[in-house]
Short mmCIF file of C-alpha atoms in Angstrom, two decimals:
data_model
loop_
_atom_site.label_atom_id
_atom_site.label_comp_id
_atom_site.label_asym_id
_atom_site.label_seq_id
_atom_site.Cartn_x
_atom_site.Cartn_y
_atom_site.Cartn_z
CA UNK Z 1 44.90 -82.18 64.64
CA UNK Z 2 45.24 -79.61 61.87
CA UNK Z 3 45.13 -82.29 59.17
CA UNK Z 4 42.15 -84.59 59.04
CA UNK Z 5 40.15 -87.00 56.93
CA UNK Z 6 36.50 -86.85 57.96
CA UNK Z 7 33.54 -89.10 57.23
CA UNK Z 8 31.22 -86.37 58.57
CA UNK Z 9 30.30 -83.03 56.96
CA UNK Z 10 33.08 -80.47 57.50
CA UNK Z 11 32.42 -77.52 59.80
CA UNK Z 12 34.23 -74.73 57.93
CA UNK Z 13 34.46 -72.39 60.92
CA UNK Z 14 36.21 -75.03 63.01
CA UNK Z 15 38.91 -75.42 60.33
CA UNK Z 16 39.37 -71.64 60.23
CA UNK Z 17 39.60 -71.51 64.04
CA UNK Z 18 42.70 -73.71 63.90
CA UNK Z 19 44.74 -71.09 62.04
CA UNK Z 20 43.69 -67.94 63.92
CA UNK Z 21 46.80 -66.25 65.33
CA UNK Z 22 47.62 -62.81 66.71
CA UNK Z 23 50.37 -62.41 64.12
CA UNK Z 24 48.02 -63.00 61.18
CA UNK Z 25 46.37 -60.24 59.21
CA UNK Z 26 44.93 -62.58 56.59
CA UNK Z 27 43.24 -65.95 56.50
CA UNK Z 28 42.33 -67.53 53.18
CA UNK Z 29 40.17 -70.58 52.79
CA UNK Z 30 39.62 -72.84 49.83
CA UNK Z 31 36.40 -74.81 49.89
CA UNK Z 32 36.11 -77.51 47.26
CA UNK Z 33 32.46 -78.24 46.48
CA UNK Z 34 30.78 -80.86 44.32
CA UNK Z 35 29.93 -79.25 40.97
CA UNK Z 36 26.95 -80.46 39.01
CA UNK Z 37 28.39 -80.14 35.51
CA UNK Z 38 31.83 -81.21 34.31
CA UNK Z 39 32.46 -80.93 30.56
CA UNK Z 40 28.69 -80.68 30.13
CA UNK Z 41 28.06 -84.00 31.88
CA UNK Z 42 25.68 -84.01 34.85
CA UNK Z 43 27.04 -85.48 38.06
CA UNK Z 44 24.49 -87.04 40.44
CA UNK Z 45 26.84 -87.57 43.36
CA UNK Z 46 30.43 -88.48 44.20
CA UNK Z 47 32.10 -91.06 46.40
CA UNK Z 48 35.45 -90.08 47.93
CA UNK Z 49 37.74 -92.84 49.14
CA UNK Z 50 41.01 -92.27 51.01
CA UNK Z 51 44.01 -94.25 52.15
CA UNK Z 52 43.38 -92.51 55.41
CA UNK Z 53 46.59 -93.02 57.39
CA UNK Z 54 48.78 -92.05 54.44
CA UNK Z 55 46.48 -89.18 53.42
CA UNK Z 56 46.83 -87.58 56.86
CA UNK Z 57 50.63 -87.95 56.62
CA UNK Z 58 50.67 -86.32 53.19
CA UNK Z 59 48.44 -83.45 54.37
CA UNK Z 60 50.87 -82.94 57.25
CA UNK Z 61 53.73 -82.92 54.74
CA UNK Z 62 51.98 -80.20 52.74
CA UNK Z 63 51.54 -78.16 55.93
CA UNK Z 64 55.24 -78.54 56.66
CA UNK Z 65 56.20 -77.49 53.14
CA UNK Z 66 54.04 -74.37 53.47
CA UNK Z 67 55.51 -73.38 56.83
CA UNK Z 68 58.99 -73.71 55.32
CA UNK Z 69 58.14 -71.59 52.28
CA UNK Z 70 55.88 -68.92 53.79
CA UNK Z 71 57.11 -67.31 56.96
CA UNK Z 72 54.64 -67.31 59.84
CA UNK Z 73 52.03 -69.41 58.03
CA UNK Z 74 49.57 -71.64 59.87
CA UNK Z 75 47.70 -74.32 57.93
CA UNK Z 76 44.72 -76.61 58.53
CA UNK Z 77 43.15 -79.00 56.03
CA UNK Z 78 40.18 -81.34 56.35
CA UNK Z 79 39.12 -83.64 53.50
CA UNK Z 80 35.79 -85.44 53.49
CA UNK Z 81 35.22 -89.04 52.43
CA UNK Z 82 32.07 -91.01 51.59
CA UNK Z 83 29.08 -89.99 49.49
CA UNK Z 84 28.78 -86.31 48.60
CA UNK Z 85 25.90 -84.59 46.86
CA UNK Z 86 26.02 -81.52 44.61
CA UNK Z 87 27.27 -78.42 46.54
CA UNK Z 88 28.56 -80.57 49.42
CA UNK Z 89 31.98 -79.60 50.75
CA UNK Z 90 34.76 -82.05 49.85
CA UNK Z 91 37.76 -80.17 51.24
CA UNK Z 92 38.51 -77.10 53.34
CA UNK Z 93 41.98 -75.53 53.37
CA UNK Z 94 42.63 -72.65 55.77
CA UNK Z 95 45.90 -70.69 55.75
CA UNK Z 96 46.79 -67.69 57.89
CA UNK Z 97 49.80 -65.44 57.32
CA UNK Z 98 50.90 -61.99 58.46
CA UNK Z 99 50.36 -60.53 54.95
CA UNK Z 100 47.64 -61.29 52.45
CA UNK Z 101 49.64 -62.11 49.32
CA UNK Z 102 51.21 -65.07 51.13
CA UNK Z 103 47.83 -66.33 52.33
CA UNK Z 104 46.56 -66.61 48.76
CA UNK Z 105 49.74 -68.16 47.38
CA UNK Z 106 50.20 -70.69 50.16
CA UNK Z 107 46.55 -71.73 49.97
CA UNK Z 108 46.78 -72.25 46.21
CA UNK Z 109 49.93 -74.30 46.74
CA UNK Z 110 48.06 -76.54 49.19
CA UNK Z 111 45.26 -77.48 46.79
CA UNK Z 112 47.68 -78.15 43.93
CA UNK Z 113 49.77 -80.40 46.18
CA UNK Z 114 46.67 -82.24 47.39
CA UNK Z 115 45.90 -83.06 43.78
CA UNK Z 116 49.44 -84.38 43.33
CA UNK Z 117 50.35 -86.41 46.39
CA UNK Z 118 47.42 -87.10 48.72
CA UNK Z 119 45.92 -90.59 48.28
CA UNK Z 120 42.26 -89.68 47.87
CA UNK Z 121 40.11 -90.69 44.94
CA UNK Z 122 36.69 -89.74 43.71
CA UNK Z 123 34.19 -91.82 41.82
CA UNK Z 124 31.74 -89.80 39.77
CA UNK Z 125 28.21 -91.11 39.41
CA UNK Z 126 26.21 -89.97 36.37
CA UNK Z 127 22.80 -91.02 35.14
CA UNK Z 128 24.41 -93.43 32.68
CA UNK Z 129 27.31 -94.79 34.66
CA UNK Z 130 30.11 -94.27 37.13
CA UNK Z 131 33.87 -93.97 37.00
CA UNK Z 132 36.90 -93.50 39.24
CA UNK Z 133 38.49 -90.22 38.21
CA UNK Z 134 42.22 -89.98 37.58
CA UNK Z 135 44.23 -86.91 38.37
CA UNK Z 136 42.35 -83.62 38.29
CA UNK Z 137 45.26 -81.27 37.85
CA UNK Z 138 43.97 -78.58 35.58
CA UNK Z 139 47.27 -76.98 34.85
CA UNK Z 140 49.98 -79.61 35.04
CA UNK Z 141 50.55 -82.40 32.57
CA UNK Z 142 50.72 -85.56 34.61
CA UNK Z 143 50.42 -88.34 32.05
CA UNK Z 144 52.11 -91.01 34.10
CA UNK Z 145 49.78 -90.44 37.00
CA UNK Z 146 52.62 -90.34 39.45
CA UNK Z 147 54.16 -87.66 41.60
CA UNK Z 148 57.46 -86.12 40.61
CA UNK Z 149 60.60 -87.81 41.88
CA UNK Z 150 61.03 -84.94 44.36
CA UNK Z 151 57.78 -85.96 46.05
CA UNK Z 152 58.98 -89.43 46.84
CA UNK Z 153 60.03 -90.30 50.36
CA UNK Z 154 59.70 -86.72 51.54
CA UNK D 1 54.08 -111.67 55.34
CA UNK D 2 52.90 -108.43 53.75
CA UNK D 3 49.62 -106.60 53.58
CA UNK D 4 48.93 -105.44 50.01
CA UNK D 5 46.29 -102.69 49.77
CA UNK D 6 44.23 -101.63 46.76
CA UNK D 7 42.27 -98.41 46.16
CA UNK D 8 39.76 -96.93 43.73
CA UNK D 9 39.40 -98.93 40.49
CA UNK D 10 42.05 -101.43 41.62
CA UNK D 11 39.93 -102.28 44.67
CA UNK D 12 36.84 -102.70 42.49
CA UNK D 13 38.82 -104.93 40.13
CA UNK D 14 40.42 -107.14 42.77
CA UNK D 15 37.25 -107.21 44.85
CA UNK D 16 39.25 -106.85 48.10
CA UNK D 17 40.53 -103.90 50.10
CA UNK D 18 43.69 -105.84 50.81
CA UNK D 19 45.29 -109.23 50.45
CA UNK D 20 48.07 -110.91 52.43
CA UNK D 21 51.09 -112.21 50.57
CA UNK D 22 54.73 -112.95 51.22
CA UNK D 23 56.47 -110.32 49.10
CA UNK D 24 59.62 -109.90 51.17
CA UNK D 25 62.79 -109.68 49.11
CA UNK D 26 60.85 -108.66 46.01
CA UNK D 27 61.06 -105.21 44.46
CA UNK D 28 57.93 -103.16 43.88
CA UNK D 29 58.39 -103.78 40.13
CA UNK D 30 58.45 -107.53 40.72
CA UNK D 31 55.35 -107.40 42.91
CA UNK D 32 53.55 -105.35 40.27
CA UNK D 33 54.43 -107.98 37.66
CA UNK D 34 53.16 -110.77 39.92
CA UNK D 35 49.85 -108.99 40.68
CA UNK D 36 49.37 -108.10 37.02
CA UNK D 37 49.53 -111.77 36.15
CA UNK D 38 47.41 -112.93 39.10
CA UNK D 39 44.59 -110.36 38.83
CA UNK D 40 44.95 -109.00 35.32
CA UNK D 41 45.70 -105.56 36.77
CA UNK D 42 47.36 -102.79 34.79
CA UNK D 43 49.83 -101.34 37.30
CA UNK D 44 52.42 -99.58 35.12
CA UNK D 45 51.00 -96.07 35.72
CA UNK D 46 50.17 -96.78 39.36
CA UNK D 47 52.39 -95.54 42.19
CA UNK D 48 53.23 -97.72 45.14
CA UNK D 49 53.60 -96.82 48.79
CA UNK D 50 55.50 -98.80 51.39
CA UNK D 51 54.44 -98.14 54.98
CA UNK D 52 52.53 -95.01 53.91
CA UNK D 53 55.37 -93.40 51.96
CA UNK D 54 55.71 -93.33 48.18
CA UNK D 55 58.19 -95.94 46.99
CA UNK D 56 60.01 -96.31 43.70
CA UNK D 57 59.86 -99.41 41.51
CA UNK D 58 63.27 -100.66 42.65
CA UNK D 59 62.52 -100.48 46.40
CA UNK D 60 62.88 -103.90 48.05
CA UNK D 61 59.99 -105.02 50.24
CA UNK D 62 60.83 -106.18 53.76
CA UNK D 63 58.88 -108.73 55.79
CA UNK D 64 56.03 -106.96 57.59
CA UNK D 65 55.92 -103.97 55.21
CA UNK D 66 52.50 -102.73 54.15
CA UNK D 67 52.40 -102.11 50.42
CA UNK D 68 49.68 -99.98 48.83
CA UNK D 69 48.95 -99.29 45.19
CA UNK D 70 48.04 -95.67 44.57
CA UNK D 71 46.27 -94.88 41.28
CA UNK D 72 46.45 -91.26 40.09
CA UNK D 73 44.79 -89.31 42.88
CA UNK D 74 41.70 -87.14 42.46
CA UNK D 75 41.02 -85.51 45.80
CA UNK D 76 40.36 -81.83 46.40
CA UNK B 1 22.16 -58.49 50.24
CA UNK B 2 25.53 -59.88 49.11
CA UNK B 3 27.36 -56.65 50.02
CA UNK B 4 27.11 -55.38 53.55
CA UNK B 5 28.62 -53.12 56.15
CA UNK B 6 28.05 -54.61 59.61
CA UNK B 7 28.39 -53.20 63.09
CA UNK B 8 28.12 -56.73 64.50
CA UNK B 9 30.71 -59.56 64.35
CA UNK B 10 30.64 -61.24 60.93
CA UNK B 11 29.36 -64.82 60.68
CA UNK B 12 31.77 -66.27 58.11
CA UNK B 13 29.56 -69.25 57.21
CA UNK B 14 26.65 -66.97 56.35
CA UNK B 15 28.83 -65.04 53.88
CA UNK B 16 29.96 -68.32 52.30
CA UNK B 17 26.35 -69.52 52.07
CA UNK B 18 25.53 -66.58 49.78
CA UNK B 19 27.87 -67.82 47.02
CA UNK B 20 27.09 -71.55 47.10
CA UNK B 21 25.92 -72.62 43.63
CA UNK B 22 25.47 -75.93 41.82
CA UNK B 23 27.81 -74.73 39.05
CA UNK B 24 30.68 -73.98 41.45
CA UNK B 25 33.50 -76.37 42.20
CA UNK B 26 35.47 -73.86 44.25
CA UNK B 27 34.77 -71.25 46.88
CA UNK B 28 37.57 -69.06 48.20
CA UNK B 29 37.27 -66.79 51.17
CA UNK B 30 39.50 -64.01 52.36
CA UNK B 31 39.20 -63.15 56.03
CA UNK B 32 40.97 -59.99 57.10
CA UNK B 33 41.84 -60.12 60.80
CA UNK B 34 43.32 -57.57 63.17
CA UNK B 35 47.04 -58.26 63.48
CA UNK B 36 48.86 -57.40 66.67
CA UNK B 37 52.16 -56.22 65.19
CA UNK B 38 52.65 -53.89 62.22
CA UNK B 39 56.23 -52.82 61.50
CA UNK B 40 57.09 -53.99 65.02
CA UNK B 41 54.53 -51.69 66.63
CA UNK B 42 51.93 -53.25 68.93
CA UNK B 43 48.32 -52.51 68.08
CA UNK B 44 45.85 -52.54 71.01
CA UNK B 45 42.69 -52.28 68.93
CA UNK B 46 41.28 -50.68 65.78
CA UNK B 47 38.28 -48.53 64.99
CA UNK B 48 36.79 -48.94 61.51
CA UNK B 49 34.59 -46.15 60.16
CA UNK B 50 32.66 -46.31 56.88
CA UNK B 51 30.71 -43.99 54.63
CA UNK B 52 28.16 -46.76 54.73
CA UNK B 53 25.82 -45.97 51.82
CA UNK B 54 28.70 -45.33 49.44
CA UNK B 55 30.72 -48.27 50.76
CA UNK B 56 27.88 -50.67 49.96
CA UNK B 57 27.63 -49.19 46.45
CA UNK B 58 31.37 -49.61 45.90
CA UNK B 59 31.29 -53.20 47.17
CA UNK B 60 28.46 -53.85 44.72
CA UNK B 61 30.56 -52.30 41.96
CA UNK B 62 33.44 -54.66 42.81
CA UNK B 63 31.02 -57.59 42.63
CA UNK B 64 29.86 -56.42 39.22
CA UNK B 65 33.43 -56.04 37.96
CA UNK B 66 34.21 -59.59 39.10
CA UNK B 67 31.16 -61.08 37.40
CA UNK B 68 32.16 -59.35 34.17
CA UNK B 69 35.74 -60.60 34.34
CA UNK B 70 35.28 -64.13 35.70
CA UNK B 71 32.59 -66.20 34.07
CA UNK B 72 30.08 -67.77 36.44
CA UNK B 73 31.46 -66.05 39.54
CA UNK B 74 29.30 -65.28 42.57
CA UNK B 75 30.57 -62.79 45.15
CA UNK B 76 29.63 -61.75 48.69
CA UNK B 77 31.48 -59.26 50.88
CA UNK B 78 30.80 -58.09 54.43
CA UNK B 79 32.95 -55.43 56.11
CA UNK B 80 32.79 -54.74 59.82
CA UNK B 81 32.81 -51.30 61.44
CA UNK B 82 33.36 -50.16 65.03
CA UNK B 83 35.93 -51.30 67.57
CA UNK B 84 37.87 -54.47 66.74
CA UNK B 85 40.30 -56.33 68.96
CA UNK B 86 43.32 -58.40 67.91
CA UNK B 87 42.24 -61.46 65.79
CA UNK B 88 38.74 -59.99 65.24
CA UNK B 89 37.43 -60.32 61.68
CA UNK B 90 37.33 -57.02 59.76
CA UNK B 91 36.24 -58.28 56.35
CA UNK B 92 35.05 -61.50 54.72
CA UNK B 93 35.13 -61.94 50.94
CA UNK B 94 33.61 -65.11 49.47
CA UNK B 95 33.87 -65.95 45.76
CA UNK B 96 32.60 -69.08 44.02
CA UNK B 97 33.50 -70.09 40.47
CA UNK B 98 33.29 -73.27 38.39
CA UNK B 99 37.11 -73.67 38.46
CA UNK B 100 39.54 -73.00 41.26
CA UNK B 101 42.09 -70.73 39.58
CA UNK B 102 39.37 -68.14 38.98
CA UNK B 103 38.18 -68.33 42.59
CA UNK B 104 41.64 -67.36 43.87
CA UNK B 105 42.21 -64.62 41.30
CA UNK B 106 38.78 -63.03 41.64
CA UNK B 107 39.02 -63.06 45.42
CA UNK B 108 42.43 -61.39 45.34
CA UNK B 109 41.03 -58.79 42.96
CA UNK B 110 38.24 -58.03 45.43
CA UNK B 111 40.53 -57.26 48.37
CA UNK B 112 42.83 -55.09 46.24
CA UNK B 113 39.83 -53.11 44.94
CA UNK B 114 38.44 -52.69 48.47
CA UNK B 115 41.72 -51.07 49.42
CA UNK B 116 41.43 -48.73 46.42
CA UNK B 117 37.85 -47.55 46.19
CA UNK B 118 35.70 -48.47 49.20
CA UNK B 119 35.26 -45.58 51.67
CA UNK B 120 36.26 -47.33 54.90
CA UNK B 121 38.98 -46.11 57.23
CA UNK B 122 40.76 -47.59 60.20
CA UNK B 123 42.21 -45.84 63.19
CA UNK B 124 44.99 -47.75 64.92
CA UNK B 125 45.30 -47.46 68.66
CA UNK B 126 48.69 -48.15 70.21
CA UNK B 127 49.93 -47.82 73.77
CA UNK B 128 51.40 -44.42 72.95
CA UNK B 129 48.83 -42.94 70.61
CA UNK B 130 46.36 -43.35 67.79
CA UNK B 131 46.20 -42.50 64.12
CA UNK B 132 43.91 -42.75 61.12
CA UNK B 133 45.68 -44.96 58.61
CA UNK B 134 46.01 -43.90 54.98
CA UNK B 135 45.93 -46.36 52.15
CA UNK B 136 47.15 -49.85 52.97
CA UNK B 137 47.97 -51.03 49.50
CA UNK B 138 51.02 -53.16 49.93
CA UNK B 139 51.88 -53.39 46.28
CA UNK B 140 50.66 -50.26 44.51
CA UNK B 141 52.13 -46.80 44.84
CA UNK B 142 49.25 -44.52 45.61
CA UNK B 143 50.87 -41.28 46.69
CA UNK B 144 47.97 -39.02 45.87
CA UNK B 145 45.62 -41.09 47.95
CA UNK B 146 43.03 -41.14 45.23
CA UNK B 147 41.64 -43.79 42.94
CA UNK B 148 42.77 -43.90 39.34
CA UNK B 149 40.77 -41.87 36.84
CA UNK B 150 39.24 -45.13 35.55
CA UNK B 151 37.61 -45.68 38.93
CA UNK B 152 35.72 -42.41 38.84
CA UNK B 153 32.01 -42.43 38.11
CA UNK B 154 32.01 -46.14 37.39
CA UNK F 1 21.52 -26.32 50.30
CA UNK F 2 24.10 -29.09 50.45
CA UNK F 3 25.12 -31.63 53.05
CA UNK F 4 28.93 -31.77 53.32
CA UNK F 5 30.25 -34.94 54.99
CA UNK F 6 33.61 -35.58 56.63
CA UNK F 7 35.33 -38.87 57.51
CA UNK F 8 38.34 -40.18 59.44
CA UNK F 9 40.88 -37.47 60.38
CA UNK F 10 38.78 -34.79 58.62
CA UNK F 11 35.86 -35.58 60.91
CA UNK F 12 38.11 -35.40 63.97
CA UNK F 13 39.51 -32.08 62.74
CA UNK F 14 36.17 -30.44 61.90
CA UNK F 15 34.49 -31.93 64.96
CA UNK F 16 31.31 -32.66 62.98
CA UNK F 17 30.14 -35.61 60.86
CA UNK F 18 28.58 -33.17 58.43
CA UNK F 19 27.78 -29.51 57.93
CA UNK F 20 25.12 -27.83 55.81
CA UNK F 21 26.20 -25.21 53.29
CA UNK F 22 25.00 -23.70 50.05
CA UNK F 23 27.63 -24.92 47.60
CA UNK F 24 25.47 -25.05 44.48
CA UNK F 25 27.17 -23.70 41.38
CA UNK F 26 30.61 -24.20 42.89
CA UNK F 27 33.06 -26.79 41.64
CA UNK F 28 34.54 -29.38 44.01
CA UNK F 29 37.86 -27.51 43.74
CA UNK F 30 36.20 -24.28 44.80
CA UNK F 31 34.45 -25.95 47.75
CA UNK F 32 37.76 -27.52 48.83
CA UNK F 33 39.38 -24.07 48.77
CA UNK F 34 36.54 -22.62 50.84
CA UNK F 35 36.66 -25.39 53.46
CA UNK F 36 40.46 -25.24 53.63
CA UNK F 37 40.18 -21.59 54.61
CA UNK F 38 37.25 -22.06 56.98
CA UNK F 39 38.54 -25.12 58.88
CA UNK F 40 42.24 -25.13 58.11
CA UNK F 41 41.81 -28.49 56.35
CA UNK F 42 44.35 -29.91 53.92
CA UNK F 43 42.15 -31.28 51.14
CA UNK F 44 44.48 -31.47 48.14
CA UNK F 45 45.07 -35.25 48.45
CA UNK F 46 41.49 -35.96 49.46
CA UNK F 47 38.95 -37.35 46.99
CA UNK F 48 35.42 -36.04 46.85
CA UNK F 49 32.17 -37.89 46.24
CA UNK F 50 28.92 -36.34 45.05
CA UNK F 51 25.81 -38.36 45.87
CA UNK F 52 27.95 -41.41 46.76
CA UNK F 53 29.99 -41.46 43.56
CA UNK F 54 33.58 -40.26 43.18
CA UNK F 55 33.69 -36.82 41.58
CA UNK F 56 36.53 -34.92 39.94
CA UNK F 57 37.71 -31.48 41.02
CA UNK F 58 35.90 -29.74 38.17
CA UNK F 59 32.47 -31.26 38.85
CA UNK F 60 29.86 -28.56 39.54
CA UNK F 61 27.74 -29.07 42.65
CA UNK F 62 23.96 -28.85 42.22
CA UNK F 63 21.48 -27.74 44.84
CA UNK F 64 20.58 -30.71 47.05
CA UNK F 65 23.73 -32.71 46.24
CA UNK F 66 25.45 -34.49 49.12
CA UNK F 67 29.18 -33.93 48.99
CA UNK F 68 31.58 -36.15 50.94
CA UNK F 69 35.34 -35.86 51.38
CA UNK F 70 37.08 -39.21 51.18
CA UNK F 71 40.61 -39.42 52.59
CA UNK F 72 42.80 -42.30 51.35
CA UNK F 73 40.87 -45.41 52.34
CA UNK F 74 42.21 -48.14 54.62
CA UNK F 75 39.55 -50.84 54.81
CA UNK F 76 40.10 -54.54 54.32
#
């Protein structure tokens, strides 16, 4: 169970433990936390909602893509759902590889792919309202809000 | 019959997590058109999934398929 | 005490806890572990030795460099010394930043700088011998075994 | 007097973690030369630190300074 959606707080160490291997010299983790300010606006809390069965499948797909691209990589990802307060952990990605450059690159790939293809949504709650947030890709133009053709049916 | 699932703002709008409809033989595009009219939903920038895999607008829905509408995702 | 040399096993979560901040949306960690095979040769265990007082100062310097280069970054680094077995954790680097790209880049910077300027050495023990290892930079030619002039007296 | 510290293979070679010597007024280069002769050490690719900061070969050692020889590092 390296790929999970969890209603409970994520134990970071237990995600890391899943990728420990004798062949690995490097483990990277990405921990997504709830930030108080976005574009100067103060977030009170977030709600994450997932299409759980499909989200797990898509996380597994990302793991498979990484193992194909980075030799000897192991991957584990847990994403939280429900109500999260500021500084709470929304997602933990752990990647181990024999050499460190790969561990950084493969981990970065995982978070970008999560933001493209994994059916999870967040609703931001501010003092003056609330809103479901569209895609959060910071680097990729994604105006149609849909994955690239290559992502379909993979 | 088909289970049609909604998420995020679509779920808020429809007021249901899912509805049951006979959509077999229809394409995703046709089902989107039908739901747009029935619920006043804007589905043109929304992806669809059939049985937990992304599906294109011209995919034909089979009896028993679960169809989900996937607004732009914002996990991570 | 965000920068430490430790004779005891490193508690990863406690290093992460040091960089949690309300302004951060991303925390990256790098966990260096003892790999069994290097260039096909089987390592039994490692001994890490540090010039502890200077190593802490140099880790602090790396933290300072990161905070100057990446806005809003918080950094914590703990490096282990003594005997380490295969899969044991040698170093944990945690970096938090408001945005994720910075968290990856700043973390990568930290490990590369550790391998340049922090006075810590490892001795590899194999079945047929042992040896103190020189620099481990995988990407930078470093034939003189000394830091660049810019690193001096910083 | 000055504390002179050795690490890694230098420590193994000298057989001491540190020795005490009067090196005040000498440059790092001169001290390296002296130690090379005394212990048969090869110090030309080894960095030096004075009071826990990297020091260049022409730095002059003051009385009371702690000098350390820093072979190529391999932490991380």
